[in-house]
mmCIF file of C-alpha atoms in Angstrom:
data_model
loop_
_atom_site.group_PDB
_atom_site.id
_atom_site.type_symbol
_atom_site.label_atom_id
_atom_site.label_comp_id
_atom_site.label_asym_id
_atom_site.label_seq_id
_atom_site.Cartn_x
_atom_site.Cartn_y
_atom_site.Cartn_z
ATOM 1 C CA UNK A 1 -3.950 17.372 15.602
ATOM 2 C CA UNK A 2 -6.988 16.542 13.480
ATOM 3 C CA UNK A 3 -6.487 15.521 9.885
ATOM 4 C CA UNK A 4 -9.423 15.695 7.476
ATOM 5 C CA UNK A 5 -9.448 13.414 4.466
ATOM 6 C CA UNK A 6 -12.412 13.225 2.151
ATOM 7 C CA UNK A 7 -13.528 9.756 1.115
ATOM 8 C CA UNK A 8 -12.389 10.505 -2.441
ATOM 9 C CA UNK A 9 -8.926 11.546 -1.251
ATOM 10 C CA UNK A 10 -8.510 8.377 0.787
ATOM 11 C CA UNK A 11 -9.792 6.240 -2.099
ATOM 12 C CA UNK A 12 -7.223 7.900 -4.403
ATOM 13 C CA UNK A 13 -4.452 7.153 -1.939
ATOM 14 C CA UNK A 14 -5.562 3.580 -1.311
ATOM 15 C CA UNK A 15 -5.892 2.987 -5.050
ATOM 16 C CA UNK A 16 -2.213 3.897 -5.398
ATOM 17 C CA UNK A 17 -1.114 1.999 -2.292
ATOM 18 C CA UNK A 18 -3.089 -1.103 -3.305
ATOM 19 C CA UNK A 19 -1.541 -1.205 -6.765
ATOM 20 C CA UNK A 20 -0.122 -4.703 -7.274
ATOM 21 C CA UNK A 21 2.916 -3.338 -9.090
ATOM 22 C CA UNK A 22 3.638 -0.773 -6.342
ATOM 23 C CA UNK A 23 3.275 -3.433 -3.652
ATOM 24 C CA UNK A 24 5.706 -5.652 -5.579
ATOM 25 C CA UNK A 25 8.240 -2.837 -6.069
ATOM 26 C CA UNK A 26 8.168 -1.557 -2.482
ATOM 27 C CA UNK A 27 8.282 -4.997 -0.854
ATOM 28 C CA UNK A 28 11.055 -6.229 -3.155
ATOM 29 C CA UNK A 29 13.262 -3.271 -2.277
ATOM 30 C CA UNK A 30 12.329 -3.545 1.397
ATOM 31 C CA UNK A 31 13.158 -7.260 1.485
ATOM 32 C CA UNK A 32 16.289 -7.270 -0.699
ATOM 33 C CA UNK A 33 17.689 -3.749 -0.848
ATOM 34 C CA UNK A 34 18.216 -1.334 -3.716
ATOM 35 C CA UNK A 35 17.595 -2.532 -7.268
ATOM 36 C CA UNK A 36 20.074 -1.427 -9.940
ATOM 37 C CA UNK A 37 18.130 0.244 -12.803
ATOM 38 C CA UNK A 38 19.206 -2.368 -15.349
ATOM 39 C CA UNK A 39 18.083 -5.206 -13.051
ATOM 40 C CA UNK A 40 14.554 -3.930 -12.447
ATOM 41 C CA UNK A 41 12.962 -6.067 -15.187
ATOM 42 C CA UNK A 42 14.834 -9.191 -14.116
ATOM 43 C CA UNK A 43 14.001 -8.589 -10.458
ATOM 44 C CA UNK A 44 10.266 -8.171 -11.154
ATOM 45 C CA UNK A 45 9.765 -10.356 -14.255
ATOM 46 C CA UNK A 46 6.001 -10.664 -13.712
ATOM 47 C CA UNK A 47 5.598 -6.943 -14.467
ATOM 48 C CA UNK A 48 5.749 -5.600 -18.010
ATOM 49 C CA UNK A 49 8.197 -2.836 -18.904
ATOM 50 C CA UNK A 50 5.213 -0.456 -19.165
ATOM 51 C CA UNK A 51 4.016 -1.435 -15.656
ATOM 52 C CA UNK A 52 7.541 -1.013 -14.264
ATOM 53 C CA UNK A 53 7.979 2.398 -15.886
ATOM 54 C CA UNK A 54 4.572 3.708 -14.720
ATOM 55 C CA UNK A 55 5.041 2.299 -11.232
ATOM 56 C CA UNK A 56 8.557 3.671 -10.729
ATOM 57 C CA UNK A 57 7.436 7.059 -12.070
ATOM 58 C CA UNK A 58 4.496 7.113 -9.642
ATOM 59 C CA UNK A 59 6.684 5.907 -6.753
ATOM 60 C CA UNK A 60 9.230 8.662 -7.467
ATOM 61 C CA UNK A 61 6.524 11.319 -7.896
ATOM 62 C CA UNK A 62 5.041 10.407 -4.510
ATOM 63 C CA UNK A 63 8.409 10.289 -2.781
ATOM 64 C CA UNK A 64 8.451 6.534 -2.123
ATOM 65 C CA UNK A 65 11.663 5.684 -3.978
ATOM 66 C CA UNK A 66 14.767 7.483 -5.190
ATOM 67 C CA UNK A 67 17.765 6.557 -7.252
ATOM 68 C CA UNK A 68 20.900 6.338 -5.147
ATOM 69 C CA UNK A 69 24.161 6.735 -7.077
ATOM 70 C CA UNK A 70 25.937 3.404 -7.322
ATOM 71 C CA UNK A 71 23.099 1.506 -5.625
ATOM 72 C CA UNK A 72 19.985 1.912 -7.739
ATOM 73 C CA UNK A 73 16.372 2.322 -6.814
ATOM 74 C CA UNK A 74 15.930 2.457 -3.033
ATOM 75 C CA UNK A 75 13.134 3.294 -0.627
ATOM 76 C CA UNK A 76 12.831 6.717 0.946
ATOM 77 C CA UNK A 77 11.680 7.082 4.550
ATOM 78 C CA UNK A 78 8.071 7.249 3.274
ATOM 79 C CA UNK A 79 8.653 4.123 1.196
ATOM 80 C CA UNK A 80 10.051 2.258 4.220
ATOM 81 C CA UNK A 81 7.051 3.297 6.301
ATOM 82 C CA UNK A 82 4.766 2.097 3.503
ATOM 83 C CA UNK A 83 6.587 -1.266 3.563
ATOM 84 C CA UNK A 84 5.839 -1.433 7.306
ATOM 85 C CA UNK A 85 2.154 -0.788 6.567
ATOM 86 C CA UNK A 86 2.188 -3.559 3.946
ATOM 87 C CA UNK A 87 3.812 -5.952 6.429
ATOM 88 C CA UNK A 88 1.215 -5.171 9.114
ATOM 89 C CA UNK A 89 -1.634 -5.629 6.621
ATOM 90 C CA UNK A 90 -0.218 -8.930 5.376
ATOM 91 C CA UNK A 91 0.314 -10.231 8.933
ATOM 92 C CA UNK A 92 -3.275 -9.374 9.847
ATOM 93 C CA UNK A 93 -4.555 -10.992 6.646
ATOM 94 C CA UNK A 94 -2.577 -14.210 7.223
ATOM 95 C CA UNK A 95 -3.588 -14.432 10.870
ATOM 96 C CA UNK A 96 -7.271 -14.105 9.991
ATOM 97 C CA UNK A 97 -7.105 -16.024 6.673
ATOM 98 C CA UNK A 98 -8.349 -12.923 4.923
ATOM 99 C CA UNK A 99 -9.534 -12.850 2.195
ATOM 100 C CA UNK A 100 -8.861 -16.615 2.084
ATOM 101 C CA UNK A 101 -6.427 -19.036 3.756
ATOM 102 C CA UNK A 102 -4.235 -19.176 0.653
ATOM 103 C CA UNK A 103 -3.762 -15.869 -1.126
ATOM 104 C CA UNK A 104 -1.093 -14.108 -3.175
ATOM 105 C CA UNK A 105 0.780 -11.522 -1.046
ATOM 106 C CA UNK A 106 -0.169 -8.383 -2.989
ATOM 107 C CA UNK A 107 -3.793 -9.533 -3.291
ATOM 108 C CA UNK A 108 -3.981 -10.043 0.488
ATOM 109 C CA UNK A 109 -2.657 -6.515 1.060
ATOM 110 C CA UNK A 110 -5.138 -5.078 -1.450
ATOM 111 C CA UNK A 111 -8.064 -6.723 0.359
ATOM 112 C CA UNK A 112 -6.907 -5.550 3.788
ATOM 113 C CA UNK A 113 -6.401 -1.988 2.524
ATOM 114 C CA UNK A 114 -9.923 -2.122 1.124
ATOM 115 C CA UNK A 115 -11.199 -2.866 4.642
ATOM 116 C CA UNK A 116 -9.434 0.265 5.861
ATOM 117 C CA UNK A 117 -10.941 2.553 3.218
ATOM 118 C CA UNK A 118 -13.514 4.862 4.814
ATOM 119 C CA UNK A 119 -17.017 5.342 3.581
ATOM 120 C CA UNK A 120 -17.134 8.915 4.911
ATOM 121 C CA UNK A 121 -14.789 11.817 5.760
ATOM 122 C CA UNK A 122 -12.062 11.081 8.266
ATOM 123 C CA UNK A 123 -11.358 13.421 11.129
ATOM 124 C CA UNK A 124 -9.335 11.300 13.512
ATOM 125 C CA UNK A 125 -8.036 7.808 14.118
ATOM 126 C CA UNK A 126 -11.201 7.048 16.059
ATOM 127 C CA UNK A 127 -13.517 7.826 13.151
ATOM 128 C CA UNK A 128 -11.561 6.085 10.406
ATOM 129 C CA UNK A 129 -14.299 3.588 9.574
ATOM 130 C CA UNK A 130 -13.999 0.490 7.428
ATOM 131 C CA UNK A 131 -16.505 -0.263 4.695
ATOM 132 C CA UNK A 132 -18.139 -3.538 5.668
ATOM 133 C CA UNK A 133 -18.263 -5.490 8.898
ATOM 134 C CA UNK A 134 -19.942 -8.383 7.106
ATOM 135 C CA UNK A 135 -16.676 -9.395 5.464
ATOM 136 C CA UNK A 136 -14.739 -9.721 8.709
ATOM 137 C CA UNK A 137 -14.407 -13.129 10.349
ATOM 138 C CA UNK A 138 -14.765 -11.989 13.982
ATOM 139 C CA UNK A 139 -14.692 -9.212 16.552
ATOM 140 C CA UNK A 140 -11.107 -10.260 17.312
ATOM 141 C CA UNK A 141 -10.232 -9.714 13.662
ATOM 142 C CA UNK A 142 -11.805 -6.250 13.774
ATOM 143 C CA UNK A 143 -9.769 -5.391 16.874
ATOM 144 C CA UNK A 144 -6.642 -6.624 15.112
ATOM 145 C CA UNK A 145 -7.177 -4.076 12.340
ATOM 146 C CA UNK A 146 -6.278 -1.309 14.788
ATOM 147 C CA UNK A 147 -2.547 -1.477 14.007
ATOM 148 C CA UNK A 148 -2.831 -1.451 10.183
ATOM 149 C CA UNK A 149 -5.507 1.276 10.474
ATOM 150 C CA UNK A 150 -3.278 3.419 12.690
ATOM 151 C CA UNK A 151 -0.318 2.907 10.342
ATOM 152 C CA UNK A 152 -2.439 3.920 7.346
ATOM 153 C CA UNK A 153 -3.783 7.025 9.073
ATOM 154 C CA UNK A 154 -0.301 8.072 10.171
ATOM 155 C CA UNK A 155 1.167 7.328 6.743
ATOM 156 C CA UNK A 156 -1.516 9.408 5.016
ATOM 157 C CA UNK A 157 -1.019 12.271 7.489
ATOM 158 C CA UNK A 158 2.724 12.210 6.778
ATOM 159 C CA UNK A 159 2.220 11.909 2.992
ATOM 160 C CA UNK A 160 -0.779 14.109 2.094
ATOM 161 C CA UNK A 161 0.461 14.466 -1.490
ATOM 162 C CA UNK A 162 -0.680 10.887 -2.131
ATOM 163 C CA UNK A 163 -4.328 11.785 -1.475
ATOM 164 C CA UNK A 164 -4.470 14.492 -4.135
ATOM 165 C CA UNK A 165 -3.963 12.572 -7.376
ATOM 166 C CA UNK A 166 -6.013 9.755 -8.841
ATOM 167 C CA UNK A 167 -3.984 6.687 -9.822
ATOM 168 C CA UNK A 168 -4.800 3.833 -12.139
ATOM 169 C CA UNK A 169 -3.000 0.504 -12.082
ATOM 170 C CA UNK A 170 -0.802 0.115 -15.176
ATOM 171 C CA UNK A 171 -1.897 -2.822 -17.313
ATOM 172 C CA UNK A 172 0.483 -5.256 -18.968
#
């Protein structure tokens, strides 16, 4: 099956997926389980209440999280698969010291996702091109991007609703 994403659609999706607050929310739930609604602010104290509200609304709207009775905010199947994508991106970034040897987790993921953003329409996994080879440390590093790239392509194919809406990172 061939999936066609325009560059703008992929940029919209990656803008959402690379949101620092979304990365924090998804990885926190993935690492530690559901977050009771009243504990959200205490669990993610570096995010303002406005950022938390906008991020949870966007995550719900895109089917990444849901509220489970008695448990709180938990990941959906799509949210769990997104957490896997984040983990693969972070592992690649750490292994290749990208964008630098020491880097905050969500910033590392943002930079790796930026490498995976196409500069032209995408028709298949084989044509999903990254923006700039100049920023990569080696051919080995480029080859290592295959797994995060494949996860992103599959995730986008399974969640086409994420490519349709523009997203802006909530500010504090």
